[in-house]
Amino acid sequence: RPRTSSDADVLLDASPAPSPRVAAGSGSQPDGQPRIVLLGPPNTGKSSIMQVVFYNLPPQETLYLEPTQGIERTSIANSEFMHFEIWDCPGGMDVADPSFEADFLFGGCSTLVYVIDAQNTPYVHALDHFVRVVSVAYAINPDISCQVFIHKTDGLSDDQKVTTQREIMSQVQVLLEPEGDDEKAHPG
């Protein structure tokens, strides 16, 4: 059956604050290429997304991909207008670990895409990890754009997809809400 727009996974903007326009040179490599970092819990399909989208691997073949062991950098140059680098990170990287090199990962990053498995409920552990990652990334690079990619939605009905999207977005908004902002937390 051909994929339709209702089969598509969902990408949600989850930047802690409205993202300012990225100034020339910020969020990119020394060679000027923007950097996209893929993060998320183990087995959410980060590498699979890359293989299907950029290398035309049939989705059913992604079942045989080995787990990512270290940061895998891929340069994408599909045309003279599309040049960027994707850093595919192993699942569940611990940003609180003292050996984690956050400056290296987020310092020149234009976009952080955090992948969540729609079928792995409840989302509380993934979203707690997401908030820790975003907090570290944003402290290092306030120009970073943070996105949540809800993956593996193809097995869900249209109603389940909408419900999943709303549930995750609602939880993300609550978790990223600045502390002490009772006006926003409990509108009168």
mmCIF file of C-alpha atoms in Angstrom:
data_model
loop_
_atom_site.group_PDB
_atom_site.id
_atom_site.type_symbol
_atom_site.label_atom_id
_atom_site.label_comp_id
_atom_site.label_asym_id
_atom_site.label_seq_id
_atom_site.Cartn_x
_atom_site.Cartn_y
_atom_site.Cartn_z
ATOM 1 C CA ARG A 1 0.000 0.000 0.000
ATOM 2 C CA PRO A 2 1.467 3.419 -0.896
ATOM 3 C CA ARG A 3 2.219 5.799 1.971
ATOM 4 C CA THR A 4 -0.146 8.722 2.357
ATOM 5 C CA SER A 5 0.247 11.934 4.308
ATOM 6 C CA SER A 6 -1.722 10.354 7.150
ATOM 7 C CA ASP A 7 0.963 7.636 7.386
ATOM 8 C CA ALA A 8 3.706 10.188 7.923
ATOM 9 C CA ASP A 9 5.488 10.456 11.223
ATOM 10 C CA VAL A 10 5.164 13.761 13.060
ATOM 11 C CA LEU A 11 7.778 16.488 13.593
ATOM 12 C CA LEU A 12 6.986 18.961 16.373
ATOM 13 C CA ASP A 13 8.862 22.190 17.130
ATOM 14 C CA ALA A 14 9.916 21.887 20.752
ATOM 15 C CA SER A 15 12.404 24.706 21.106
ATOM 16 C CA PRO A 16 12.477 26.004 24.683
ATOM 17 C CA ALA A 17 11.773 29.503 23.413
ATOM 18 C CA PRO A 18 10.842 30.867 20.023
ATOM 19 C CA SER A 19 13.923 30.195 17.940
ATOM 20 C CA PRO A 20 15.609 33.360 16.786
ATOM 21 C CA ARG A 21 16.842 33.416 13.224
ATOM 22 C CA VAL A 22 20.168 31.686 13.072
ATOM 23 C CA ALA A 23 22.854 34.233 12.372
ATOM 24 C CA ALA A 24 25.280 33.557 9.565
ATOM 25 C CA GLY A 25 27.841 31.075 10.738
ATOM 26 C CA SER A 26 26.064 30.020 13.950
ATOM 27 C CA GLY A 27 24.790 26.471 14.125
ATOM 28 C CA SER A 28 27.079 25.285 11.392
ATOM 29 C CA GLN A 29 30.405 23.584 10.875
ATOM 30 C CA PRO A 30 33.604 25.482 10.113
ATOM 31 C CA ASP A 31 32.963 24.607 6.449
ATOM 32 C CA GLY A 32 29.566 26.355 6.682
ATOM 33 C CA GLN A 33 27.411 23.207 6.586
ATOM 34 C CA PRO A 34 24.507 23.152 9.043
ATOM 35 C CA ARG A 35 24.645 20.285 11.538
ATOM 36 C CA ILE A 36 21.604 18.231 12.536
ATOM 37 C CA VAL A 37 21.977 16.001 15.594
ATOM 38 C CA LEU A 38 19.701 12.951 15.974
ATOM 39 C CA LEU A 39 19.184 11.888 19.589
ATOM 40 C CA GLY A 40 16.680 9.782 21.491
ATOM 41 C CA PRO A 41 16.234 6.602 23.483
ATOM 42 C CA PRO A 42 17.637 3.320 22.159
ATOM 43 C CA ASN A 43 15.676 1.577 19.396
ATOM 44 C CA THR A 44 13.553 4.559 18.391
ATOM 45 C CA GLY A 45 14.698 4.380 14.772
ATOM 46 C CA LYS A 46 17.175 7.265 14.425
ATOM 47 C CA SER A 47 19.508 5.343 12.102
ATOM 48 C CA SER A 48 16.550 3.806 10.290
ATOM 49 C CA ILE A 49 15.155 7.250 9.493
ATOM 50 C CA MET A 50 18.484 8.283 7.976
ATOM 51 C CA GLN A 51 18.831 5.094 5.940
ATOM 52 C CA VAL A 52 15.288 5.264 4.538
ATOM 53 C CA VAL A 53 15.244 8.997 3.809
ATOM 54 C CA PHE A 54 18.762 9.531 2.457
ATOM 55 C CA TYR A 55 19.822 6.105 1.166
ATOM 56 C CA ASN A 56 16.478 4.671 -0.023
ATOM 57 C CA LEU A 57 16.760 1.596 2.189
ATOM 58 C CA PRO A 58 13.396 -0.198 2.175
ATOM 59 C CA PRO A 59 11.798 0.280 5.626
ATOM 60 C CA GLN A 60 11.468 -3.470 6.217
ATOM 61 C CA GLU A 61 15.278 -3.796 5.841
ATOM 62 C CA THR A 62 15.899 -1.441 8.771
ATOM 63 C CA LEU A 63 15.065 -4.317 11.113
ATOM 64 C CA TYR A 64 18.552 -5.658 10.390
ATOM 65 C CA LEU A 65 20.501 -2.493 11.222
ATOM 66 C CA GLU A 66 22.957 -2.797 14.085
ATOM 67 C CA PRO A 67 22.551 -0.392 17.024
ATOM 68 C CA THR A 68 24.643 2.763 16.713
ATOM 69 C CA GLN A 69 27.732 2.479 18.941
ATOM 70 C CA GLY A 70 29.221 5.969 18.593
ATOM 71 C CA ILE A 71 28.391 9.243 16.903
ATOM 72 C CA GLU A 72 28.149 8.572 13.178
ATOM 73 C CA ARG A 73 28.627 11.650 11.005
ATOM 74 C CA THR A 74 27.132 11.759 7.530
ATOM 75 C CA SER A 75 27.508 14.577 5.037
ATOM 76 C CA ILE A 76 24.436 15.075 2.848
ATOM 77 C CA ALA A 77 24.827 16.866 -0.466
ATOM 78 C CA ASN A 78 21.789 16.043 -2.600
ATOM 79 C CA SER A 79 22.072 19.151 -4.737
ATOM 80 C CA GLU A 80 24.003 22.381 -4.907
ATOM 81 C CA PHE A 81 21.446 23.868 -2.493
ATOM 82 C CA MET A 82 21.219 21.033 0.010
ATOM 83 C CA HIS A 83 24.409 20.580 2.019
ATOM 84 C CA PHE A 84 24.307 19.614 5.674
ATOM 85 C CA GLU A 85 25.735 17.119 8.103
ATOM 86 C CA ILE A 86 23.782 14.673 10.271
ATOM 87 C CA TRP A 87 25.233 13.288 13.468
ATOM 88 C CA ASP A 88 23.445 10.067 14.412
ATOM 89 C CA CYS A 89 23.999 9.438 18.121
ATOM 90 C CA PRO A 90 23.666 6.201 20.079
ATOM 91 C CA GLY A 91 20.420 5.793 21.968
ATOM 92 C CA GLY A 92 20.104 7.179 25.458
ATOM 93 C CA MET A 93 23.296 9.249 25.566
ATOM 94 C CA ASP A 94 23.664 10.508 29.131
ATOM 95 C CA VAL A 95 24.165 14.273 29.017
ATOM 96 C CA ALA A 96 24.780 14.260 32.794
ATOM 97 C CA ASP A 97 27.806 11.965 32.430
ATOM 98 C CA PRO A 98 30.993 13.986 33.079
ATOM 99 C CA SER A 99 32.628 12.402 30.020
ATOM 100 C CA PHE A 100 29.813 13.606 27.741
ATOM 101 C CA GLU A 101 31.232 16.287 25.433
ATOM 102 C CA ALA A 102 28.209 18.583 25.183
ATOM 103 C CA ASP A 103 30.163 21.534 23.722
ATOM 104 C CA PHE A 104 31.436 19.300 20.934
ATOM 105 C CA LEU A 105 27.967 17.941 20.130
ATOM 106 C CA PHE A 106 25.788 21.038 20.526
ATOM 107 C CA GLY A 107 28.206 23.940 20.036
ATOM 108 C CA GLY A 108 27.975 24.048 16.251
ATOM 109 C CA CYS A 109 24.581 22.376 15.959
ATOM 110 C CA SER A 110 21.777 24.143 14.099
ATOM 111 C CA THR A 111 19.036 21.580 14.827
ATOM 112 C CA LEU A 112 18.499 18.894 17.419
ATOM 113 C CA VAL A 113 15.986 16.248 16.345
ATOM 114 C CA TYR A 114 14.867 14.100 19.255
ATOM 115 C CA VAL A 115 13.203 10.883 18.086
ATOM 116 C CA ILE A 116 10.431 9.271 20.142
ATOM 117 C CA ASP A 117 8.915 5.861 19.390
ATOM 118 C CA ALA A 118 5.129 6.378 19.207
ATOM 119 C CA GLN A 119 4.536 2.762 20.163
ATOM 120 C CA ASN A 120 6.730 2.817 23.281
ATOM 121 C CA THR A 121 4.358 4.171 25.918
ATOM 122 C CA PRO A 122 4.340 5.730 28.431
ATOM 123 C CA TYR A 123 6.552 8.490 27.130
ATOM 124 C CA VAL A 124 7.655 9.750 30.543
ATOM 125 C CA HIS A 125 11.223 8.354 30.410
ATOM 126 C CA ALA A 126 11.825 9.528 26.845
ATOM 127 C CA LEU A 127 10.442 12.981 27.620
ATOM 128 C CA ASP A 128 12.465 13.322 30.845
ATOM 129 C CA HIS A 129 15.582 12.486 28.834
ATOM 130 C CA PHE A 130 14.505 14.951 26.145
ATOM 131 C CA VAL A 131 14.195 17.765 28.687
ATOM 132 C CA ARG A 132 17.683 17.026 30.086
ATOM 133 C CA VAL A 133 19.121 17.005 26.561
ATOM 134 C CA VAL A 134 17.365 20.241 25.553
ATOM 135 C CA SER A 135 18.447 21.988 28.757
ATOM 136 C CA VAL A 136 22.098 21.149 28.124
ATOM 137 C CA ALA A 137 21.910 21.896 24.385
ATOM 138 C CA TYR A 138 20.164 25.230 24.883
ATOM 139 C CA ALA A 139 22.610 26.312 27.617
ATOM 140 C CA ILE A 140 25.490 25.741 25.208
ATOM 141 C CA ASN A 141 23.797 26.979 22.046
ATOM 142 C CA PRO A 142 20.767 29.268 22.538
ATOM 143 C CA ASP A 143 20.249 29.430 18.748
ATOM 144 C CA ILE A 144 19.622 25.697 18.453
ATOM 145 C CA SER A 145 16.276 24.604 17.039
ATOM 146 C CA CYS A 146 14.830 21.622 18.936
ATOM 147 C CA GLN A 147 12.395 19.286 17.229
ATOM 148 C CA VAL A 148 10.582 16.176 18.453
ATOM 149 C CA PHE A 149 10.103 13.535 15.763
ATOM 150 C CA ILE A 150 7.371 11.047 16.624
ATOM 151 C CA HIS A 151 8.396 7.887 14.793
ATOM 152 C CA LYS A 152 6.774 4.502 14.128
ATOM 153 C CA THR A 153 3.272 5.900 13.718
ATOM 154 C CA ASP A 154 2.464 3.744 10.697
ATOM 155 C CA GLY A 155 0.833 1.102 12.939
ATOM 156 C CA LEU A 156 -1.513 3.643 14.535
ATOM 157 C CA SER A 157 -4.966 4.690 13.391
ATOM 158 C CA ASP A 158 -5.483 8.335 12.396
ATOM 159 C CA ASP A 159 -7.199 8.999 15.739
ATOM 160 C CA GLN A 160 -4.323 7.367 17.636
ATOM 161 C CA LYS A 161 -1.814 9.479 15.703
ATOM 162 C CA VAL A 162 -3.609 12.695 16.644
ATOM 163 C CA THR A 163 -3.952 11.594 20.272
ATOM 164 C CA THR A 164 -0.268 10.608 20.445
ATOM 165 C CA GLN A 165 0.830 13.913 18.936
ATOM 166 C CA ARG A 166 -1.326 15.922 21.361
ATOM 167 C CA GLU A 167 -0.189 13.888 24.359
ATOM 168 C CA ILE A 168 3.505 14.248 23.559
ATOM 169 C CA MET A 169 3.270 17.941 22.678
ATOM 170 C CA SER A 170 1.304 18.666 25.841
ATOM 171 C CA GLN A 171 3.872 16.852 27.989
ATOM 172 C CA VAL A 172 6.756 18.609 26.218
ATOM 173 C CA GLN A 173 5.183 22.026 26.819
ATOM 174 C CA VAL A 174 4.636 21.275 30.518
ATOM 175 C CA LEU A 175 8.150 19.907 30.981
ATOM 176 C CA LEU A 176 9.799 22.850 29.196
ATOM 177 C CA GLU A 177 7.690 25.480 30.949
ATOM 178 C CA PRO A 178 9.921 27.752 33.040
ATOM 179 C CA GLU A 179 9.641 27.036 36.760
ATOM 180 C CA GLY A 180 7.822 29.603 38.820
ATOM 181 C CA ASP A 181 5.626 30.697 35.918
ATOM 182 C CA ASP A 182 2.351 29.906 37.712
ATOM 183 C CA GLU A 183 0.389 32.226 35.406
ATOM 184 C CA LYS A 184 1.133 29.950 32.424
ATOM 185 C CA ALA A 185 0.889 26.738 34.414
ATOM 186 C CA HIS A 186 -2.533 27.536 35.836
ATOM 187 C CA PRO A 187 -4.334 30.134 33.729
ATOM 188 C CA GLY A 188 -7.196 31.799 35.549
#
